[in-house]
Short mmCIF file of C-alpha atoms in Angstrom, two decimals:
data_model
loop_
_atom_site.label_atom_id
_atom_site.label_comp_id
_atom_site.label_asym_id
_atom_site.label_seq_id
_atom_site.Cartn_x
_atom_site.Cartn_y
_atom_site.Cartn_z
CA MET A 1 142.15 191.46 187.84
CA GLU A 2 142.35 193.96 185.10
CA PRO A 3 138.60 195.41 183.76
CA LYS A 4 138.92 194.15 180.39
CA VAL A 5 139.71 190.35 181.49
CA LYS A 6 136.80 190.49 184.08
CA ALA A 7 134.63 191.81 181.32
CA ARG A 8 136.16 189.32 178.80
CA LEU A 9 135.25 186.40 181.73
CA GLY A 10 131.83 188.02 182.12
CA ARG A 11 131.08 187.60 178.39
CA VAL A 12 132.55 184.25 178.31
CA ALA A 13 130.13 182.95 181.49
CA VAL A 14 127.03 184.53 180.07
CA ASN A 15 127.52 182.78 176.83
CA VAL A 16 128.46 179.43 178.17
CA CYS A 17 124.97 180.05 180.23
CA ARG A 18 123.33 180.91 176.91
CA LEU A 19 124.55 177.75 175.08
CA LEU A 20 123.50 175.60 178.05
CA LEU A 21 120.13 176.77 178.13
CA ALA A 22 119.72 176.98 174.35
CA VAL A 23 120.66 173.37 173.89
CA THR A 24 118.44 171.68 176.48
CA PHE A 25 115.68 174.04 175.65
CA ILE A 26 115.76 173.09 171.97
CA PHE A 27 116.61 169.64 172.98
CA SER A 28 113.15 169.28 175.49
CA GLY A 29 111.34 171.14 173.13
CA PHE A 30 111.94 168.81 169.74
CA VAL A 31 111.79 165.46 171.51
CA LYS A 32 108.53 166.57 173.05
CA ALA A 33 107.26 167.81 169.73
CA VAL A 34 108.01 164.30 168.00
CA ASP A 35 106.02 162.28 170.44
CA PRO A 36 103.08 165.06 171.11
CA MET A 37 100.77 162.11 172.48
CA GLY A 38 103.68 161.26 175.08
CA SER A 39 103.30 164.42 176.57
CA PHE A 40 99.73 164.56 176.64
CA PHE A 41 99.95 161.13 178.52
CA LYS A 42 102.49 162.69 181.01
CA ILE A 43 100.33 165.65 181.46
CA SER A 44 97.65 163.42 182.08
CA ASP A 45 99.63 161.58 185.01
CA TYR A 46 100.32 164.76 186.43
CA LEU A 47 96.95 166.04 186.78
CA ALA A 48 95.86 162.12 187.92
CA ALA A 49 98.22 162.64 190.53
CA PHE A 50 97.38 166.00 192.10
CA GLY A 51 93.64 164.80 192.08
CA MET A 52 92.65 166.85 189.03
CA GLY A 53 92.16 164.02 186.51
CA GLY A 54 89.44 164.80 183.65
CA ILE A 55 89.33 168.86 184.73
CA LEU A 56 90.79 169.28 180.92
CA PRO A 57 89.03 167.66 177.69
CA ASP A 58 91.74 165.87 175.93
CA PHE A 59 91.48 168.24 172.96
CA ALA A 60 92.49 170.89 175.57
CA LEU A 61 95.48 168.83 177.01
CA THR A 62 96.97 167.94 173.48
CA ILE A 63 96.95 171.93 172.95
CA VAL A 64 98.85 172.35 176.36
CA ALA A 65 101.39 169.53 175.23
CA ILE A 66 101.91 171.13 171.86
CA ALA A 67 102.05 174.67 173.25
CA LEU A 68 104.69 173.50 176.07
CA SER A 69 106.95 171.73 173.42
CA SER A 70 106.64 175.06 171.26
CA LEU A 71 107.49 177.37 174.00
CA GLU A 72 110.71 175.43 175.25
CA PHE A 73 111.87 174.89 171.52
CA ILE A 74 111.12 179.11 170.64
CA LEU A 75 113.26 179.68 174.00
CA GLY A 76 115.95 177.65 172.72
CA VAL A 77 115.92 179.03 169.48
CA ASN A 78 115.44 182.73 170.70
CA ILE A 79 118.62 182.01 173.13
CA LEU A 80 120.85 180.50 170.83
CA LEU A 81 120.24 183.38 168.53
CA ALA A 82 119.96 186.27 171.36
CA ILE A 83 116.63 187.16 169.69
CA ARG A 84 114.83 189.56 171.84
CA ARG A 85 117.23 189.34 174.49
CA ARG A 86 115.57 191.28 177.69
CA ILE A 87 112.10 189.64 177.05
CA THR A 88 113.74 186.03 176.02
CA THR A 89 115.89 185.85 179.34
CA ILE A 90 113.11 186.98 181.40
CA ILE A 91 110.51 184.30 180.40
CA THR A 92 113.37 181.88 180.40
CA PHE A 93 113.97 182.92 184.05
CA ILE A 94 110.34 182.45 184.81
CA PHE A 95 109.76 179.30 183.43
CA MET A 96 112.72 177.71 185.37
CA VAL A 97 111.25 179.04 188.40
CA VAL A 98 108.18 177.28 188.41
CA MET A 99 109.82 173.75 186.83
CA THR A 100 112.30 173.90 189.41
CA THR A 101 109.51 174.22 192.12
CA LEU A 102 107.24 171.73 190.41
CA THR A 103 110.35 169.16 190.36
CA LEU A 104 111.06 170.03 193.88
CA TYR A 105 107.77 168.69 194.93
CA LEU A 106 107.76 165.66 192.74
CA ALA A 107 111.44 164.80 193.83
CA VAL A 108 109.94 165.03 197.47
CA GLU A 109 106.75 163.55 197.08
CA ASN A 110 107.21 161.32 194.18
CA PRO A 111 103.43 161.26 192.76
CA VAL A 112 105.25 160.31 189.23
CA PRO A 113 107.93 158.32 188.93
CA ASP A 114 109.36 160.51 185.79
CA CYS A 115 108.87 164.02 185.19
CA GLY A 116 108.69 163.63 181.09
CA CYS A 117 111.14 166.56 180.76
CA PHE A 118 112.96 165.09 177.89
CA GLY A 119 110.05 162.54 176.69
CA ASP A 120 111.16 159.16 176.37
CA ALA A 121 114.62 159.96 174.83
CA LEU A 122 116.02 160.52 178.54
CA LEU A 123 114.67 159.59 181.13
CA LEU A 124 115.63 160.94 184.76
CA THR A 125 114.76 160.37 188.08
CA ASN A 126 112.86 163.14 190.25
CA TRP A 127 115.76 164.01 192.02
CA GLN A 128 118.02 164.07 188.69
CA THR A 129 115.49 166.16 187.17
CA PHE A 130 115.56 168.79 190.09
CA ALA A 131 119.06 169.01 190.04
CA LYS A 132 119.46 169.78 186.44
CA ASN A 133 116.62 172.35 186.73
CA VAL A 134 119.03 174.18 189.95
CA VAL A 135 121.66 174.34 187.03
CA LEU A 136 119.69 175.83 184.44
CA LEU A 137 117.91 178.06 186.96
CA ALA A 138 121.35 179.57 187.64
CA ALA A 139 121.90 179.78 184.15
CA ALA A 140 118.77 181.55 183.42
CA THR A 141 119.39 184.17 186.39
CA ILE A 142 123.19 185.21 185.00
CA ALA A 143 121.92 185.27 181.51
CA MET A 144 118.92 187.26 182.66
CA LEU A 145 120.97 189.82 184.64
CA HIS A 146 123.61 190.12 181.92
CA TYR A 147 121.60 189.86 178.83
CA ASP A 148 123.22 192.43 177.11
CA LYS A 149 126.66 190.66 176.75
CA MET A 150 124.62 188.01 175.11
CA PHE A 151 126.50 188.75 171.06
CA ARG A 152 124.10 188.63 168.34
CA VAL A 153 124.13 187.34 165.12
CA MET A 154 121.18 189.18 163.44
CA THR A 155 119.57 192.44 163.40
CA TRP A 156 116.33 193.11 164.79
CA ARG A 157 114.89 193.35 161.01
CA VAL A 158 114.94 189.56 160.64
CA GLN A 159 114.15 188.38 164.45
CA TRP A 160 110.53 188.12 164.24
CA ILE A 161 110.95 186.10 160.94
CA VAL A 162 113.40 183.61 162.35
CA THR A 163 110.95 183.14 165.42
CA THR A 164 107.71 183.34 163.51
CA TYR A 165 109.23 180.71 161.13
CA SER A 166 110.49 178.63 164.36
CA LEU A 167 106.89 178.57 165.83
CA CYS A 168 105.48 177.45 162.56
CA PHE A 169 108.09 174.71 162.02
CA ILE A 170 107.52 172.97 165.88
CA ILE A 171 103.49 173.14 165.36
CA ALA A 172 103.76 171.73 162.48
CA MET A 173 106.10 168.85 163.52
CA SER A 174 103.77 168.29 166.18
CA VAL A 175 100.41 167.91 164.25
CA TYR A 176 102.22 165.79 161.73
CA CYS A 177 103.40 163.44 164.32
CA LEU A 178 100.11 163.65 166.13
CA ASN A 179 98.21 162.44 162.92
CA ASN A 180 101.17 160.14 162.18
CA LEU A 181 103.03 158.03 164.21
CA PRO A 182 106.31 159.85 165.92
CA ILE A 183 109.04 160.09 163.18
CA LEU A 184 111.53 159.34 166.03
CA ASP A 185 110.37 156.41 168.55
CA PHE A 186 112.48 156.73 171.62
CA ARG A 187 110.04 153.69 173.51
CA PRO A 188 111.17 150.06 173.85
CA TYR A 189 108.71 148.92 171.46
CA ARG A 190 109.95 150.39 168.10
CA VAL A 191 110.12 148.76 164.93
CA GLY A 192 112.79 145.87 164.70
CA VAL A 193 112.62 144.87 168.65
CA ASN A 194 112.40 141.39 169.30
CA ILE A 195 110.18 141.77 172.59
CA PRO A 196 110.69 138.20 173.97
CA GLU A 197 114.55 139.31 174.05
CA ALA A 198 113.88 142.80 175.48
CA MET A 199 112.15 141.15 178.39
CA SER A 200 115.11 138.79 179.08
CA VAL A 201 117.60 139.38 181.66
CA PRO A 202 121.10 138.38 180.77
CA ASP A 203 122.94 135.70 182.39
CA GLY A 204 124.82 137.03 185.89
CA ALA A 205 122.68 140.17 185.90
CA GLU A 206 121.99 141.32 189.47
CA LEU A 207 118.18 142.34 189.74
CA PRO A 208 116.96 145.04 191.30
CA GLN A 209 115.97 144.63 194.95
CA TYR A 210 112.96 145.96 196.68
CA GLU A 211 111.68 146.12 200.57
CA THR A 212 108.24 146.63 201.13
CA THR A 213 106.94 148.01 204.51
CA PHE A 214 103.42 147.08 205.18
CA ILE A 215 101.57 149.93 207.50
CA LEU A 216 98.98 148.02 209.98
CA GLU A 217 96.80 148.45 212.55
CA LYS A 218 95.43 147.26 215.98
CA ASP A 219 93.50 148.94 218.63
CA GLY A 220 94.05 152.16 217.49
CA GLU A 221 98.17 151.71 217.41
CA ARG A 222 99.82 152.06 213.60
CA ARG A 223 103.06 150.29 213.36
CA GLU A 224 105.21 149.50 210.38
CA PHE A 225 106.50 146.17 209.53
CA THR A 226 108.35 144.44 206.95
CA LEU A 227 107.67 141.34 205.36
CA ASP A 228 109.74 138.97 207.66
CA GLU A 229 108.09 140.81 210.39
CA TYR A 230 104.32 140.56 209.25
CA PRO A 231 102.26 139.97 212.25
CA ASP A 232 99.30 137.77 212.84
CA SER A 233 95.59 138.57 211.35
CA THR A 234 94.55 140.38 214.40
CA TRP A 235 96.74 143.65 212.77
CA HIS A 236 94.53 145.22 209.78
CA PHE A 237 95.81 146.69 206.93
CA VAL A 238 96.36 150.43 206.14
CA ASP A 239 98.77 150.71 203.48
CA SER A 240 101.97 149.41 202.15
CA ARG A 241 104.85 151.36 200.23
CA THR A 242 107.67 149.34 198.05
CA GLU A 243 111.08 151.04 197.79
CA LEU A 244 113.96 150.06 195.77
CA VAL A 245 116.99 149.36 198.15
CA LYS A 246 119.72 148.29 195.56
CA GLU A 247 120.21 149.08 192.02
CA GLY A 248 120.07 146.23 189.24
CA TYR A 249 119.32 145.12 185.49
CA VAL A 250 115.93 146.02 184.54
CA PRO A 251 114.85 144.69 180.93
CA PRO A 252 113.70 147.71 178.57
CA ILE A 253 110.42 145.63 178.29
CA THR A 254 108.89 144.56 181.78
CA ASP A 255 104.89 145.12 181.56
CA PHE A 256 103.99 142.97 178.12
CA SER A 257 101.16 140.79 179.21
CA VAL A 258 98.06 139.49 177.03
CA THR A 259 95.38 137.68 178.83
CA ASP A 260 92.10 136.37 176.92
CA TYR A 261 89.09 138.15 177.65
CA GLU A 262 86.66 135.06 177.42
CA THR A 263 88.72 132.66 179.52
CA GLY A 264 91.33 134.47 181.45
CA GLU A 265 94.06 132.47 179.69
CA ASP A 266 97.81 133.84 179.56
CA LEU A 267 98.15 134.17 175.53
CA THR A 268 101.44 136.12 175.71
CA GLY A 269 103.95 133.29 175.43
CA ARG A 270 101.95 132.08 172.47
CA ILE A 271 101.50 135.36 170.85
CA LEU A 272 105.52 136.18 171.33
CA SER A 273 106.70 132.61 170.18
CA ASP A 274 104.35 131.81 166.83
CA THR A 275 106.99 132.12 163.91
CA GLY A 276 104.50 133.37 161.81
CA TYR A 277 102.55 136.64 161.38
CA THR A 278 100.25 137.82 164.04
CA PHE A 279 98.17 141.16 163.82
CA LEU A 280 97.69 143.12 166.78
CA LEU A 281 95.11 145.76 167.25
CA LEU A 282 95.84 147.88 170.12
CA ILE A 283 92.96 149.98 171.74
CA TYR A 284 94.17 151.56 175.12
CA ASP A 285 90.50 153.15 175.92
CA ILE A 286 87.33 152.04 173.58
CA SER A 287 85.70 155.10 174.59
CA LYS A 288 87.89 157.41 173.13
CA ALA A 289 88.69 155.20 170.27
CA ASP A 290 88.63 156.87 166.83
CA ASP A 291 86.30 154.46 164.83
CA THR A 292 86.36 156.62 161.55
CA ASN A 293 88.75 153.73 159.77
CA ILE A 294 87.18 150.38 161.23
CA ASP A 295 86.38 149.49 157.61
CA ARG A 296 89.98 149.18 157.03
CA VAL A 297 90.67 147.03 160.75
CA ASN A 298 87.51 144.83 159.31
CA ASP A 299 89.57 144.51 155.88
CA VAL A 300 92.84 143.42 157.78
CA TYR A 301 90.74 140.94 160.17
CA ASP A 302 89.06 139.45 156.69
CA TYR A 303 92.40 139.03 155.34
CA CYS A 304 93.87 137.12 158.10
CA LYS A 305 90.86 135.15 158.39
CA ASP A 306 90.78 133.75 154.98
CA ASN A 307 94.49 133.36 155.33
CA GLY A 308 95.19 131.70 158.34
CA TYR A 309 96.98 134.67 160.38
CA PRO A 310 96.25 135.12 163.85
CA PHE A 311 94.44 138.50 164.79
CA TYR A 312 93.93 139.80 168.38
CA CYS A 313 92.65 142.87 169.65
CA LEU A 314 94.43 144.32 172.89
CA THR A 315 92.69 146.64 175.08
CA ALA A 316 92.66 147.52 178.97
CA SER A 317 88.90 148.88 178.63
CA SER A 318 85.94 147.31 180.94
CA GLY A 319 83.50 144.24 179.36
CA GLU A 320 80.89 146.94 178.81
CA TYR A 321 82.97 148.69 176.46
CA ILE A 322 84.18 145.66 174.70
CA GLU A 323 80.59 144.32 174.17
CA TYR A 324 79.70 148.00 172.87
CA TRP A 325 82.86 147.71 170.29
CA ARG A 326 81.61 144.29 169.12
CA ASP A 327 78.07 144.99 168.63
CA TYR A 328 78.54 148.43 166.56
CA MET A 329 81.75 147.79 165.35
CA GLY A 330 81.00 143.95 163.85
CA ALA A 331 84.07 142.91 165.43
CA ASP A 332 84.38 139.05 165.05
CA TYR A 333 87.97 139.13 166.35
CA ASP A 334 89.04 138.05 169.81
CA PHE A 335 89.68 140.44 172.59
CA CYS A 336 92.54 140.38 175.07
CA MET A 337 93.02 142.47 178.15
CA THR A 338 96.33 144.24 178.67
CA ASP A 339 97.63 147.07 180.88
CA ALA A 340 96.85 150.28 179.32
CA THR A 341 99.88 152.18 180.19
CA THR A 342 101.85 149.39 178.19
CA LEU A 343 99.33 149.77 175.13
CA LYS A 344 99.92 153.78 175.18
CA THR A 345 103.47 152.86 174.98
CA ILE A 346 103.39 150.70 172.39
CA ILE A 347 101.65 152.57 169.70
CA ARG A 348 100.75 156.72 169.94
CA SER A 349 97.21 155.68 168.27
CA ASN A 350 93.87 155.24 169.64
CA PRO A 351 93.38 152.46 167.88
CA GLY A 352 96.80 151.37 166.40
CA LEU A 353 97.52 148.30 164.52
CA MET A 354 101.02 146.35 164.83
CA LEU A 355 102.31 143.35 163.01
CA ILE A 356 104.97 141.02 164.69
CA LYS A 357 106.55 138.05 163.42
CA ASP A 358 108.49 135.55 165.65
CA GLY A 359 108.04 138.05 168.69
CA THR A 360 109.38 140.70 166.47
CA ILE A 361 107.82 143.88 165.54
CA ILE A 362 107.52 144.18 161.96
CA ALA A 363 105.56 147.43 161.44
CA LYS A 364 102.84 149.73 163.34
CA TRP A 365 100.07 151.90 161.63
CA HIS A 366 98.06 154.78 162.96
CA HIS A 367 94.74 154.68 162.44
CA LYS A 368 94.50 157.13 159.79
CA HIS A 369 97.23 154.95 157.42
CA LEU A 370 95.79 151.41 158.07
CA PRO A 371 96.70 148.80 155.39
CA THR A 372 94.16 148.82 152.30
CA GLU A 373 92.87 146.04 150.09
CA TYR A 374 95.44 147.00 147.51
CA ASP A 375 98.31 146.61 150.16
CA LEU A 376 97.05 142.93 151.11
CA GLY A 377 96.47 141.65 147.33
CA ASN A 378 98.74 138.23 147.99
CA PRO A 379 97.78 135.25 150.69
CA ASP A 380 101.44 135.26 151.17
CA LEU A 381 102.30 138.05 153.71
CA SER A 382 105.95 137.55 153.00
CA LEU A 383 105.74 138.39 149.38
CA LEU A 384 104.55 141.75 150.44
CA PRO A 385 105.90 145.23 151.26
CA ILE A 386 103.94 145.38 154.72
CA GLY A 387 105.49 142.22 155.64
CA GLN A 388 108.84 143.09 155.28
CA LEU A 389 111.03 144.49 157.91
CA GLU A 390 111.61 148.17 157.38
CA MET A 391 114.16 149.47 159.94
CA ARG A 392 114.18 153.11 160.24
CA ASP A 393 117.58 154.97 160.14
CA ASP A 394 116.98 157.62 162.80
CA ALA A 395 120.68 159.29 161.77
CA MET A 396 118.91 160.22 158.50
CA THR A 397 115.81 161.09 159.69
CA MET A 398 117.43 163.79 162.45
CA LEU A 399 119.50 164.58 159.28
CA TRP A 400 116.38 165.51 157.25
CA VAL A 401 114.55 167.40 159.96
CA VAL A 402 117.52 169.32 160.73
CA MET A 403 118.01 170.13 156.83
CA LEU A 404 114.16 171.15 156.87
CA TYR A 405 114.51 173.40 159.59
CA LEU A 406 118.29 175.06 159.02
CA ILE A 407 118.17 175.00 155.13
CA PRO A 408 115.32 177.85 155.13
CA LEU A 409 116.67 179.43 158.32
CA THR A 410 120.10 180.17 156.84
CA LEU A 411 118.59 181.40 153.29
CA ILE A 412 116.66 184.16 155.82
CA ILE A 413 119.86 184.87 157.30
CA GLY A 414 121.47 184.97 153.82
CA ILE A 415 119.39 187.28 152.61
CA GLU A 416 119.33 189.80 154.92
CA SER A 417 123.46 189.48 155.34
CA ILE A 418 123.46 190.56 151.64
CA TRP A 419 120.65 193.59 152.01
CA LEU A 420 122.72 194.82 154.82
CA ARG A 421 126.34 194.91 152.63
CA ALA A 422 124.02 195.98 149.64
CA ASN A 423 122.75 199.04 151.99
CA GLY A 424 126.29 199.47 153.24
CA ILE A 425 125.41 198.54 157.08
CA ARG A 426 128.21 196.84 158.73
CA GLN A 427 126.73 196.29 162.19
CA LEU A 428 124.25 194.48 164.36
CA ASP A 429 121.69 196.79 165.65
#
């Protein structure tokens, strides 16, 4: 092969690797930035799985979550635009070495079912994640060894401006979504979803099949048994594991269940089949709940009580914390028990408020943006704006975000290009 052809193919290979890394890192960083609480919960799951739960306070975990998404986004932008090529590719290579090693452990030991590398936007198994990271590690290695073949699109004079601007943009996005709800909702409980329909299985769909193995002990001997082989009571239970043996259809929602705190009655069917409006206050952990806007919660409850709308508080907290909330917050509404993970998935706010009608999610509110008494000015909720289903146009939201990022960035690059021409500079430094 001729040297020129070989060199050209080398440049093509390096820039293909560069594009693969850039797209993956930008996407991964962005979807985490629009849902920082999701990253917070995933990091908490990791620490709990490794026996380090509670080692960091919540504010530190939040900072780590934002820092991780920001790092990925900045690395992606820098690789795409060939900014600080040598140091960027070295950091990317180190990052991928760490992540590939970590995901290999996750694939083997399976302490958490999903690594969360793409948030809730794209769910991968641990083995799929490891395979993805192996490919990215190979690409990062090639990019690091041949960084000088990555063609640049701007001079070093403006590179620090682009990096700083990108960092400020992604951090601002994270902070905004932390103090509001995610601007893009990738979870199964998004506004407009009918929960009963999302829980149903289509006719004829094949369900997944699982096999449970029981580890039992007798006279110092440990053996494994399937359910069909389960022995008599002389064997003592030690442990069990459940494995998926055949893939099948899994509904988007499988874990929505509501139980009355006082009576233990299952209220799931009643709440989801109610053809009218129902308000659900969601508090996954009362001990960590923000009570600064509790007066607005009470205003919504008073409105419901005066106008005949059901209002429930769904929580996973213990009875001690429920009674605390009742006593100190003046809560007269009914409390129900729901799984903590379900509540965290439904809404990224603690507390948060959700309005449903006939099983369909009409609206969700962060605790900082709850309806006011002016929003509830009519006894007939169907005549109020908050009672109307307003579907988000995710494509339009994404377009606005891209424009918000690219327009200032384009102006920066354009101004630099004009300045270079005005000064007779014709090539990249």
